């Protein structure tokens, strides 16, 4: 019996504050500098609905995918590949659950914020990082004179981490940026909290965890087992690209194939050979679970670590803070805080509950608007585009989609033309074809998305009148497609995806995963010149 | 969208359900309207207006095409149940009607040649049988209508006539077994059993032919529905044949309608129906149905999901100090305790697992003893509620372990400063 504790929890190097003197975390780690805290009041919104992923598995959706994989074994399973050949395999559920994760409801105004944090790296040869924390408050606690309620609670919705690089160019040094991570911050799942007790996440690693779990229970004749990994008492992250349904599915398939490949090639590293042979799937799933996404937020994000230390009680509430706690970290906070007071005309242009469609409907337009928002905002985070306004239609003479861009803004000060081209290409060739069955149906959209503000999506199919949907994108982790409110739906999705993966891995080209050589296969019957090598015919250990 | 709506209407007509212009589905009998409900919610057709209803949460929308073949759809299961009910009630009605004709001298005077030929299959008859058979059959119907005379069962991935199909529908006649074993009713004579058998064999002449009423489907989008409707067609046409044979007599009773067959014409256009159905999002995964553990509509500011405070003291307190606690049982009974151990592990019930019979998977072997669950809470230190010396600590195999051995202190929190 092995009584050792799992050691990886202790690998997280959380600094232990000194026992003497006043507790001052900023003295311990001076490398986190708050550059800017920008606050702005929001409008009011229709209540958003949680629409989690829905899997539609049948022979017509899987069959095409398998045929394509059989035709070309070296096909890269990209999001575009999924969008073209399996567009309806993963969509969002039309039946939404009203999202109740935001305090005080959506009929009330609140503040949204952007917190820019510079994370200094003192190690040689490494650059500073800029983290953009974005979120909302529980109420609009500010006055016209600019005073802020110190007890107002700030909730972090998502964050984006960039690395700032100085490179030398022929015309002198220049600054460029590289994206490290963009993630949604999801609320913790706790049995003791009635609002989150039944929440389940279906991130790719959660799906693999569910598969591993059902694999174990099956091998023990479905004994009563409780999977405590589902109870995530810490807030967790979900990479932004998970919100794009095509990217989500391609990531799952790629992770599965890569980890089964990995296990078969390096089985000695994953425990005894007996385990790998008798029960290889356990290790395959474990390898797919061990993702960056599964790491705790506290250990990987210095600012959140600072917040945790400043709050002191536990690591549970690290994704929310008050101004009081923030000023413990940063005593110059008033100098960097700025409130944007909306003028009269600005206030009139802010979204209002009454001027948009309900999100409760279960029709095609609502589902399409949900998918467009989820996918586009994920791609925009990827390309660091903060704001875009465009119209697009395929009601043209030649039937090809045409897009006109109105306005684009980026987070970084570089030429963003290639990013915008990439965004429009992916919109026309990846998002819309999967919603219109490869442009068989006509569509017309007018889209305006601000990833830190709100999103307006006007959409019409088949020449019907346009419907206007408005989403609070500053709080999109509360209605992310990877949240379900119901433990059974997670099981359904896990079963469907596992069924699909079994089918895909049984395609001729994909099984066995080791049969994908990176080099041309040599004829092993030719005896080699190396005296130490044993050819297959001379193998003394071979059983005859 | 008319084709798919029309398909659903015709499908429901097989089961004797009709729809009104608002898309409500109901059954009309003697001016009593019974709505089709699922889980207490009325079922609606997926018309564009219904999909946009503001009070949509109070209804269920019937739309399961294209099928999700990875799991059994509950909607199709319900449709199958309705169709089974309808076929069985039809057959029971016909049996009662035939018994009525056989015992009615005035009705027998006007019989046609075909009717006489049909009735001559039932070789003997008397007035006693006309009393015994309907009562025995109605008793069966009250027990379980969908399994009374015949039953359609759908298999995933079965064989039909020595060929593999995605779905195979299997038709059985449970009543024939009951007749052979003579277990219908005590009052039934041997002669009555023989008469009843003759009646059923004359309605379904091929009921003894193996796989005659079975069918298989290789449709990529709707295999279950296709297999179900193929078998339904074979059975319904036999039933309708008998109906049209005795139409004049049955219409005088004015209760019975023949089984509607419009949906079988629709099946020729199944591909066009599927193409249309893809334009309406599939409504068969209703997350509001499977019971969520807790439903809360509003979040008070103090109780929002991001600000969670541990509340373990209340949950631990029922333990007595002297109790010898099986910690795993405790944790299973009260799973809220487990997350506070601070470890992400899989927990298994030791009583149900024999380590000698099944070698443990690797990561179960790394599984920690459940010590911190009870005697400490990571951020609070030793709570003192349970004396660790009096509690017999067990690992997941039920082996006693020493809690002090290899015990590492949990991460520090404020209370430890």
Tab-separated table of N, CA and C in Angstrom, chain A residues 241-379:
chain	number	residue	atom	x	y	z
A	241	UNK	N	-10.590	29.459	-26.513
A	241	UNK	CA	-10.900	28.733	-27.741
A	241	UNK	C	-11.882	27.596	-27.504
A	242	UNK	N	-12.091	27.193	-26.244
A	242	UNK	CA	-13.106	26.167	-25.996
A	242	UNK	C	-14.496	26.630	-26.385
A	243	UNK	N	-14.691	27.961	-26.431
A	243	UNK	CA	-16.017	28.466	-26.756
A	243	UNK	C	-16.356	28.308	-28.228
A	244	UNK	N	-15.347	28.073	-29.047
A	244	UNK	CA	-15.594	27.848	-30.470
A	244	UNK	C	-15.866	26.365	-30.657
A	245	UNK	N	-17.070	26.022	-31.113
A	245	UNK	CA	-17.452	24.607	-31.089
A	245	UNK	C	-16.583	23.760	-32.008
A	246	UNK	N	-16.167	24.306	-33.149
A	246	UNK	CA	-15.350	23.501	-34.049
A	246	UNK	C	-13.959	23.288	-33.466
A	247	UNK	N	-13.435	24.324	-32.831
A	247	UNK	CA	-12.120	24.217	-32.232
A	247	UNK	C	-12.157	23.268	-31.030
A	248	UNK	N	-13.249	23.301	-30.318
A	248	UNK	CA	-13.445	22.419	-29.153
A	248	UNK	C	-13.358	20.958	-29.583
A	249	UNK	N	-14.107	20.626	-30.647
A	249	UNK	CA	-14.122	19.229	-31.085
A	249	UNK	C	-12.775	18.809	-31.652
A	250	UNK	N	-12.167	19.701	-32.420
A	250	UNK	CA	-10.876	19.332	-33.005
A	250	UNK	C	-9.829	19.169	-31.913
A	251	UNK	N	-9.949	19.967	-30.860
A	251	UNK	CA	-8.998	19.834	-29.747
A	251	UNK	C	-9.173	18.496	-29.043
A	252	UNK	N	-10.414	18.084	-28.868
A	252	UNK	CA	-10.663	16.801	-28.198
A	252	UNK	C	-10.096	15.656	-29.019
A	253	UNK	N	-10.357	15.677	-30.338
A	253	UNK	CA	-9.871	14.579	-31.173
A	253	UNK	C	-8.349	14.570	-31.192
A	254	UNK	N	-7.760	15.761	-31.325
A	254	UNK	CA	-6.297	15.833	-31.381
A	254	UNK	C	-5.674	15.357	-30.075
A	255	UNK	N	-6.249	15.798	-28.946
A	255	UNK	CA	-5.714	15.374	-27.650
A	255	UNK	C	-5.792	13.863	-27.493
A	256	UNK	N	-6.900	13.306	-27.945
A	256	UNK	CA	-7.089	11.867	-27.792
A	256	UNK	C	-6.069	11.097	-28.621
A	257	UNK	N	-5.932	11.495	-29.889
A	257	UNK	CA	-4.998	10.781	-30.753
A	257	UNK	C	-3.566	10.964	-30.270
A	258	UNK	N	-3.242	12.210	-29.865
A	258	UNK	CA	-1.867	12.468	-29.435
A	258	UNK	C	-1.546	11.685	-28.176
A	259	UNK	N	-2.503	11.636	-27.230
A	259	UNK	CA	-2.160	10.951	-25.983
A	259	UNK	C	-2.129	9.446	-26.171
A	260	UNK	N	-2.981	8.903	-27.048
A	260	UNK	CA	-2.873	7.459	-27.246
A	260	UNK	C	-1.577	7.128	-27.976
A	261	UNK	N	-1.169	8.003	-28.879
A	261	UNK	CA	0.130	7.841	-29.540
A	261	UNK	C	1.263	7.872	-28.522
A	262	UNK	N	1.163	8.856	-27.641
A	262	UNK	CA	2.175	9.074	-26.615
A	262	UNK	C	2.301	7.848	-25.719
A	263	UNK	N	1.175	7.326	-25.295
A	263	UNK	CA	1.182	6.196	-24.364
A	263	UNK	C	1.802	4.970	-25.030
A	264	UNK	N	1.436	4.736	-26.288
A	264	UNK	CA	1.938	3.528	-26.924
A	264	UNK	C	3.437	3.614	-27.183
A	265	UNK	N	3.924	4.813	-27.401
A	265	UNK	CA	5.352	4.935	-27.674
A	265	UNK	C	6.186	4.973	-26.413
A	266	UNK	N	5.688	5.626	-25.368
A	266	UNK	CA	6.490	5.794	-24.154
A	266	UNK	C	5.855	5.085	-22.994
A	267	UNK	N	5.486	3.836	-23.167
A	267	UNK	CA	4.698	3.223	-22.112
A	267	UNK	C	5.535	2.976	-20.866
A	268	UNK	N	6.859	2.901	-20.979
A	268	UNK	CA	7.652	2.660	-19.793
A	268	UNK	C	7.604	3.831	-18.831
A	269	UNK	N	7.291	5.013	-19.359
A	269	UNK	CA	7.236	6.179	-18.472
A	269	UNK	C	5.923	6.253	-17.720
A	270	UNK	N	4.945	5.505	-18.119
A	270	UNK	CA	3.642	5.618	-17.500
A	270	UNK	C	3.368	4.410	-16.628
A	271	UNK	N	4.306	4.046	-15.793
A	271	UNK	CA	4.078	2.929	-14.904
A	271	UNK	C	4.502	1.632	-15.548
A	272	UNK	N	4.073	0.570	-14.910
A	272	UNK	CA	4.562	-0.726	-15.349
A	272	UNK	C	3.974	-1.091	-16.701
A	273	UNK	N	4.643	-1.982	-17.358
A	273	UNK	CA	4.193	-2.423	-18.659
A	273	UNK	C	2.850	-3.135	-18.539
A	274	UNK	N	2.659	-3.812	-17.400
A	274	UNK	CA	1.423	-4.572	-17.216
A	274	UNK	C	0.222	-3.640	-17.261
A	275	UNK	N	0.357	-2.510	-16.580
A	275	UNK	CA	-0.735	-1.549	-16.583
A	275	UNK	C	-1.034	-1.070	-17.986
A	276	UNK	N	0.029	-0.747	-18.699
A	276	UNK	CA	-0.165	-0.178	-20.025
A	276	UNK	C	-0.794	-1.194	-20.962
A	277	UNK	N	-0.489	-2.478	-20.734
A	277	UNK	CA	-1.038	-3.482	-21.626
A	277	UNK	C	-2.456	-3.855	-21.217
A	278	UNK	N	-2.652	-4.080	-19.899
A	278	UNK	CA	-3.972	-4.553	-19.493
A	278	UNK	C	-5.005	-3.444	-19.540
A	279	UNK	N	-4.632	-2.261	-19.169
A	279	UNK	CA	-5.627	-1.209	-19.106
A	279	UNK	C	-5.069	0.077	-19.711
A	280	UNK	N	-4.755	0.059	-21.011
A	280	UNK	CA	-4.082	1.223	-21.564
A	280	UNK	C	-4.960	2.467	-21.582
A	281	UNK	N	-6.277	2.289	-21.617
A	281	UNK	CA	-7.126	3.470	-21.781
A	281	UNK	C	-7.046	4.388	-20.574
A	282	UNK	N	-6.823	3.808	-19.383
A	282	UNK	CA	-6.716	4.664	-18.208
A	282	UNK	C	-5.607	5.678	-18.388
A	283	UNK	N	-4.476	5.192	-18.901
A	283	UNK	CA	-3.348	6.088	-19.074
A	283	UNK	C	-3.569	7.050	-20.223
A	284	UNK	N	-4.270	6.583	-21.252
A	284	UNK	CA	-4.574	7.487	-22.362
A	284	UNK	C	-5.401	8.655	-21.861
A	285	UNK	N	-6.441	8.343	-21.083
A	285	UNK	CA	-7.283	9.422	-20.576
A	285	UNK	C	-6.501	10.318	-19.629
A	286	UNK	N	-5.677	9.710	-18.765
A	286	UNK	CA	-4.930	10.517	-17.815
A	286	UNK	C	-4.011	11.480	-18.544
A	287	UNK	N	-3.406	10.990	-19.616
A	287	UNK	CA	-2.508	11.844	-20.382
A	287	UNK	C	-3.257	12.994	-21.020
A	288	UNK	N	-4.510	12.740	-21.424
A	288	UNK	CA	-5.294	13.825	-22.021
A	288	UNK	C	-5.821	14.778	-20.965
A	289	UNK	N	-5.961	14.301	-19.739
A	289	UNK	CA	-6.450	15.186	-18.671
A	289	UNK	C	-5.361	16.166	-18.260
A	290	UNK	N	-4.101	15.679	-18.280
A	290	UNK	CA	-3.010	16.522	-17.800
A	290	UNK	C	-2.741	17.631	-18.798
A	291	UNK	N	-3.544	18.656	-18.710
A	291	UNK	CA	-3.489	19.758	-19.650
A	291	UNK	C	-3.114	21.015	-18.866
A	292	UNK	N	-2.657	22.024	-19.575
A	292	UNK	CA	-2.390	23.295	-18.912
A	292	UNK	C	-3.636	23.859	-18.253
A	293	UNK	N	-4.760	23.544	-18.881
A	293	UNK	CA	-6.016	24.083	-18.410
A	293	UNK	C	-6.348	23.595	-16.999
A	294	UNK	N	-5.844	22.411	-16.666
A	294	UNK	CA	-6.215	21.812	-15.387
A	294	UNK	C	-5.416	22.381	-14.228
A	295	UNK	N	-4.389	23.169	-14.529
A	295	UNK	CA	-3.568	23.698	-13.432
A	295	UNK	C	-4.351	24.730	-12.635
A	296	UNK	N	-4.120	24.811	-11.344
A	296	UNK	CA	-4.852	25.806	-10.562
A	296	UNK	C	-4.424	27.215	-10.922
A	297	UNK	N	-5.394	28.121	-10.845
A	297	UNK	CA	-5.128	29.510	-11.207
A	297	UNK	C	-4.106	30.142	-10.279
A	298	UNK	N	-4.155	29.768	-9.005
A	298	UNK	CA	-3.335	30.453	-8.004
A	298	UNK	C	-1.855	30.254	-8.283
A	299	UNK	N	-1.495	29.055	-8.680
A	299	UNK	CA	-0.071	28.781	-8.826
A	299	UNK	C	0.496	29.333	-10.113
A	300	UNK	N	-0.358	29.621	-11.092
A	300	UNK	CA	0.182	30.027	-12.385
A	300	UNK	C	0.036	31.503	-12.662
A	301	UNK	N	-0.739	32.198	-11.872
A	301	UNK	CA	-0.961	33.604	-12.158
A	301	UNK	C	-0.512	34.445	-10.973
A	302	UNK	N	0.566	35.219	-11.117
A	302	UNK	CA	1.110	35.949	-9.963
A	302	UNK	C	0.142	36.948	-9.358
A	303	UNK	N	-0.672	37.596	-10.196
A	303	UNK	CA	-1.588	38.591	-9.647
A	303	UNK	C	-2.651	37.924	-8.784
A	304	UNK	N	-3.173	36.800	-9.274
A	304	UNK	CA	-4.194	36.092	-8.495
A	304	UNK	C	-3.587	35.528	-7.224
A	305	UNK	N	-2.321	35.157	-7.313
A	305	UNK	CA	-1.623	34.695	-6.114
A	305	UNK	C	-1.563	35.820	-5.081
A	306	UNK	N	-1.246	37.028	-5.567
A	306	UNK	CA	-1.200	38.188	-4.671
A	306	UNK	C	-2.556	38.459	-4.042
A	307	UNK	N	-3.604	38.366	-4.877
A	307	UNK	CA	-4.950	38.588	-4.348
A	307	UNK	C	-5.267	37.573	-3.259
A	308	UNK	N	-4.864	36.320	-3.498
A	308	UNK	CA	-5.153	35.264	-2.533
A	308	UNK	C	-4.466	35.546	-1.216
A	309	UNK	N	-3.221	36.020	-1.317
A	309	UNK	CA	-2.497	36.307	-0.078
A	309	UNK	C	-3.128	37.484	0.641
A	310	UNK	N	-3.532	38.497	-0.121
A	310	UNK	CA	-4.094	39.684	0.497
A	310	UNK	C	-5.422	39.384	1.165
A	311	UNK	N	-6.222	38.502	0.545
A	311	UNK	CA	-7.502	38.164	1.168
A	311	UNK	C	-7.309	37.237	2.342
A	312	UNK	N	-6.329	36.380	2.243
A	312	UNK	CA	-5.871	35.659	3.410
A	312	UNK	C	-6.705	34.500	3.869
A	313	UNK	N	-8.029	34.568	3.735
A	313	UNK	CA	-8.856	33.536	4.349
A	313	UNK	C	-8.600	32.184	3.721
A	314	UNK	N	-8.692	32.133	2.426
A	314	UNK	CA	-8.518	30.865	1.744
A	314	UNK	C	-8.229	31.216	0.291
A	315	UNK	N	-8.124	30.199	-0.517
A	315	UNK	CA	-7.933	30.468	-1.933
A	315	UNK	C	-9.240	30.397	-2.686
A	316	UNK	N	-10.345	30.401	-1.977
A	316	UNK	CA	-11.618	30.188	-2.637
A	316	UNK	C	-12.100	31.423	-3.390
A	317	UNK	N	-11.820	32.556	-2.861
A	317	UNK	CA	-12.437	33.749	-3.420
A	317	UNK	C	-11.456	34.557	-4.246
A	318	UNK	N	-10.527	33.875	-4.874
A	318	UNK	CA	-9.462	34.621	-5.533
A	318	UNK	C	-9.921	35.362	-6.763
A	319	UNK	N	-11.076	35.010	-7.326
A	319	UNK	CA	-11.456	35.694	-8.551
A	319	UNK	C	-12.372	36.868	-8.282
A	320	UNK	N	-12.572	37.199	-7.034
A	320	UNK	CA	-13.299	38.427	-6.761
A	320	UNK	C	-12.553	39.183	-5.676
A	321	UNK	N	-12.689	40.500	-5.705
A	321	UNK	CA	-11.975	41.306	-4.726
A	321	UNK	C	-12.728	42.607	-4.548
A	322	UNK	N	-12.353	43.339	-3.509
A	322	UNK	CA	-12.911	44.674	-3.326
A	322	UNK	C	-11.781	45.678	-3.487
A	323	UNK	N	-12.146	46.948	-3.577
A	323	UNK	CA	-11.117	47.981	-3.723
A	323	UNK	C	-10.220	48.021	-2.504
A	324	UNK	N	-10.777	47.676	-1.352
A	324	UNK	CA	-9.993	47.646	-0.123
A	324	UNK	C	-8.821	46.675	-0.274
A	325	UNK	N	-9.138	45.494	-0.768
A	325	UNK	CA	-8.105	44.468	-0.890
A	325	UNK	C	-7.117	44.853	-1.986
A	326	UNK	N	-7.655	45.439	-3.066
A	326	UNK	CA	-6.762	45.814	-4.163
A	326	UNK	C	-5.782	46.887	-3.690
A	327	UNK	N	-6.242	47.801	-2.830
A	327	UNK	CA	-5.334	48.847	-2.385
A	327	UNK	C	-4.310	48.327	-1.381
A	328	UNK	N	-4.542	47.129	-0.837
A	328	UNK	CA	-3.502	46.508	-0.013
A	328	UNK	C	-2.318	46.103	-0.879
A	329	UNK	N	-2.643	45.632	-2.092
A	329	UNK	CA	-1.575	45.250	-3.004
A	329	UNK	C	-0.919	46.492	-3.577
A	330	UNK	N	-1.717	47.526	-3.819
A	330	UNK	CA	-1.258	48.652	-4.615
A	330	UNK	C	-1.691	49.929	-3.915
A	331	UNK	N	-0.750	50.610	-3.241
A	331	UNK	CA	-1.135	51.786	-2.476
A	331	UNK	C	-1.269	53.041	-3.338
A	332	UNK	N	-0.917	52.920	-4.598
A	332	UNK	CA	-1.060	54.054	-5.511
A	332	UNK	C	-2.315	53.908	-6.362
A	333	UNK	N	-3.266	53.106	-5.903
A	333	UNK	CA	-4.435	52.779	-6.720
A	333	UNK	C	-5.207	54.008	-7.215
A	334	UNK	N	-5.449	55.035	-6.377
A	334	UNK	CA	-6.203	56.199	-6.879
A	334	UNK	C	-5.544	56.857	-8.080
A	335	UNK	N	-4.230	56.756	-8.161
A	335	UNK	CA	-3.553	57.418	-9.275
A	335	UNK	C	-3.805	56.732	-10.606
A	336	UNK	N	-4.055	55.422	-10.574
A	336	UNK	CA	-4.195	54.697	-11.834
A	336	UNK	C	-5.640	54.370	-12.163
A	337	UNK	N	-6.564	54.743	-11.277
A	337	UNK	CA	-7.975	54.433	-11.521
A	337	UNK	C	-8.615	55.522	-12.365
A	338	UNK	N	-9.406	55.086	-13.336
A	338	UNK	CA	-10.091	56.066	-14.167
A	338	UNK	C	-11.506	55.586	-14.418
A	339	UNK	N	-12.472	56.466	-14.199
A	339	UNK	CA	-13.863	56.118	-14.475
A	339	UNK	C	-14.287	56.868	-15.720
A	340	UNK	N	-14.831	56.161	-16.665
A	340	UNK	CA	-15.362	56.818	-17.856
A	340	UNK	C	-16.809	57.139	-17.586
A	341	UNK	N	-17.106	58.435	-17.422
A	341	UNK	CA	-18.480	58.846	-17.178
A	341	UNK	C	-19.155	59.007	-18.527
A	342	UNK	N	-20.182	58.258	-18.805
A	342	UNK	CA	-20.812	58.358	-20.116
A	342	UNK	C	-21.554	59.679	-20.273
A	343	UNK	N	-21.388	60.263	-21.420
A	343	UNK	CA	-22.118	61.489	-21.718
A	343	UNK	C	-23.543	61.113	-22.112
A	344	UNK	N	-24.350	62.118	-22.400
A	344	UNK	CA	-25.749	61.856	-22.726
A	344	UNK	C	-25.898	61.005	-23.962
A	345	UNK	N	-25.186	61.326	-25.006
A	345	UNK	CA	-25.338	60.568	-26.249
A	345	UNK	C	-24.777	59.152	-26.087
A	346	UNK	N	-23.718	59.043	-25.297
A	346	UNK	CA	-23.122	57.728	-25.066
A	346	UNK	C	-24.089	56.846	-24.280
A	347	UNK	N	-24.763	57.485	-23.326
A	347	UNK	CA	-25.691	56.738	-22.495
A	347	UNK	C	-26.864	56.222	-23.333
A	348	UNK	N	-27.282	57.045	-24.311
A	348	UNK	CA	-28.399	56.599	-25.142
A	348	UNK	C	-28.000	55.424	-26.021
A	349	UNK	N	-26.732	55.307	-26.367
A	349	UNK	CA	-26.318	54.219	-27.240
A	349	UNK	C	-25.993	52.951	-26.456
A	350	UNK	N	-26.069	53.026	-25.137
A	350	UNK	CA	-25.782	51.823	-24.358
A	350	UNK	C	-26.956	50.861	-24.441
A	351	UNK	N	-26.706	49.549	-24.362
A	351	UNK	CA	-27.798	48.591	-24.549
A	351	UNK	C	-28.830	48.680	-23.449
A	352	UNK	N	-30.054	48.398	-23.847
A	352	UNK	CA	-31.196	48.487	-22.959
A	352	UNK	C	-31.953	47.167	-23.058
A	353	UNK	N	-32.510	46.751	-21.943
A	353	UNK	CA	-33.225	45.471	-21.939
A	353	UNK	C	-34.307	45.424	-23.011
A	354	UNK	N	-34.959	46.547	-23.234
A	354	UNK	CA	-36.150	46.529	-24.079
A	354	UNK	C	-35.831	46.457	-25.558
A	355	UNK	N	-34.600	46.736	-25.961
A	355	UNK	CA	-34.377	46.895	-27.401
A	355	UNK	C	-33.755	45.661	-28.050
A	356	UNK	N	-33.871	44.501	-27.423
A	356	UNK	CA	-33.327	43.314	-28.075
A	356	UNK	C	-34.218	42.110	-27.797
A	357	UNK	N	-33.973	41.033	-28.545
A	357	UNK	CA	-34.798	39.826	-28.472
A	357	UNK	C	-34.473	39.043	-27.202
A	358	UNK	N	-35.469	38.300	-26.706
A	358	UNK	CA	-35.224	37.387	-25.593
A	358	UNK	C	-34.237	36.310	-26.024
A	359	UNK	N	-33.443	35.828	-25.074
A	359	UNK	CA	-32.544	34.706	-25.359
A	359	UNK	C	-33.195	33.362	-25.077
A	360	UNK	N	-34.479	33.375	-24.693
A	360	UNK	CA	-35.093	32.121	-24.254
A	360	UNK	C	-35.568	31.262	-25.409
A	361	UNK	N	-35.716	31.841	-26.615
A	361	UNK	CA	-36.297	31.087	-27.726
A	361	UNK	C	-35.406	29.912	-28.097
A	362	UNK	N	-36.024	28.898	-28.720
A	362	UNK	CA	-35.276	27.685	-29.047
A	362	UNK	C	-35.164	27.508	-30.548
A	363	UNK	N	-35.200	28.614	-31.283
A	363	UNK	CA	-35.224	28.471	-32.730
A	363	UNK	C	-33.812	28.592	-33.297
A	364	UNK	N	-33.740	28.520	-34.613
A	364	UNK	CA	-32.450	28.480	-35.277
A	364	UNK	C	-31.671	29.766	-35.079
A	365	UNK	N	-32.362	30.905	-35.102
A	365	UNK	CA	-31.668	32.185	-35.006
A	365	UNK	C	-30.968	32.329	-33.654
A	366	UNK	N	-31.655	31.917	-32.585
A	366	UNK	CA	-31.050	32.045	-31.253
A	366	UNK	C	-29.806	31.173	-31.136
A	367	UNK	N	-29.932	29.940	-31.644
A	367	UNK	CA	-28.783	29.042	-31.595
A	367	UNK	C	-27.634	29.607	-32.426
A	368	UNK	N	-27.967	30.131	-33.605
A	368	UNK	CA	-26.920	30.668	-34.471
A	368	UNK	C	-26.257	31.879	-33.837
A	369	UNK	N	-27.068	32.759	-33.223
A	369	UNK	CA	-26.476	33.935	-32.585
A	369	UNK	C	-25.556	33.520	-31.446
A	370	UNK	N	-25.941	32.490	-30.706
A	370	UNK	CA	-25.091	31.999	-29.618
A	370	UNK	C	-23.766	31.476	-30.165
A	371	UNK	N	-23.855	30.672	-31.236
A	371	UNK	CA	-22.624	30.094	-31.782
A	371	UNK	C	-21.744	31.185	-32.375
A	372	UNK	N	-22.367	32.150	-33.052
A	372	UNK	CA	-21.566	33.220	-33.654
A	372	UNK	C	-20.860	34.010	-32.564
A	373	UNK	N	-21.580	34.362	-31.505
A	373	UNK	CA	-20.921	35.119	-30.444
A	373	UNK	C	-19.779	34.319	-29.827
A	374	UNK	N	-20.045	33.048	-29.464
A	374	UNK	CA	-19.029	32.239	-28.793
A	374	UNK	C	-17.790	32.087	-29.663
A	375	UNK	N	-18.004	31.739	-30.934
A	375	UNK	CA	-16.862	31.460	-31.797
A	375	UNK	C	-16.098	32.735	-32.122
A	376	UNK	N	-16.854	33.799	-32.463
A	376	UNK	CA	-16.166	35.031	-32.869
A	376	UNK	C	-15.375	35.623	-31.715
A	377	UNK	N	-15.949	35.626	-30.520
A	377	UNK	CA	-15.208	36.242	-29.417
A	377	UNK	C	-13.963	35.421	-29.093
A	378	UNK	N	-14.057	34.092	-29.267
A	378	UNK	CA	-12.874	33.266	-29.027
A	378	UNK	C	-11.782	33.587	-30.044
A	379	UNK	N	-12.179	33.733	-31.306
A	379	UNK	CA	-11.184	34.041	-32.333
A	379	UNK	C	-10.622	35.444	-32.125
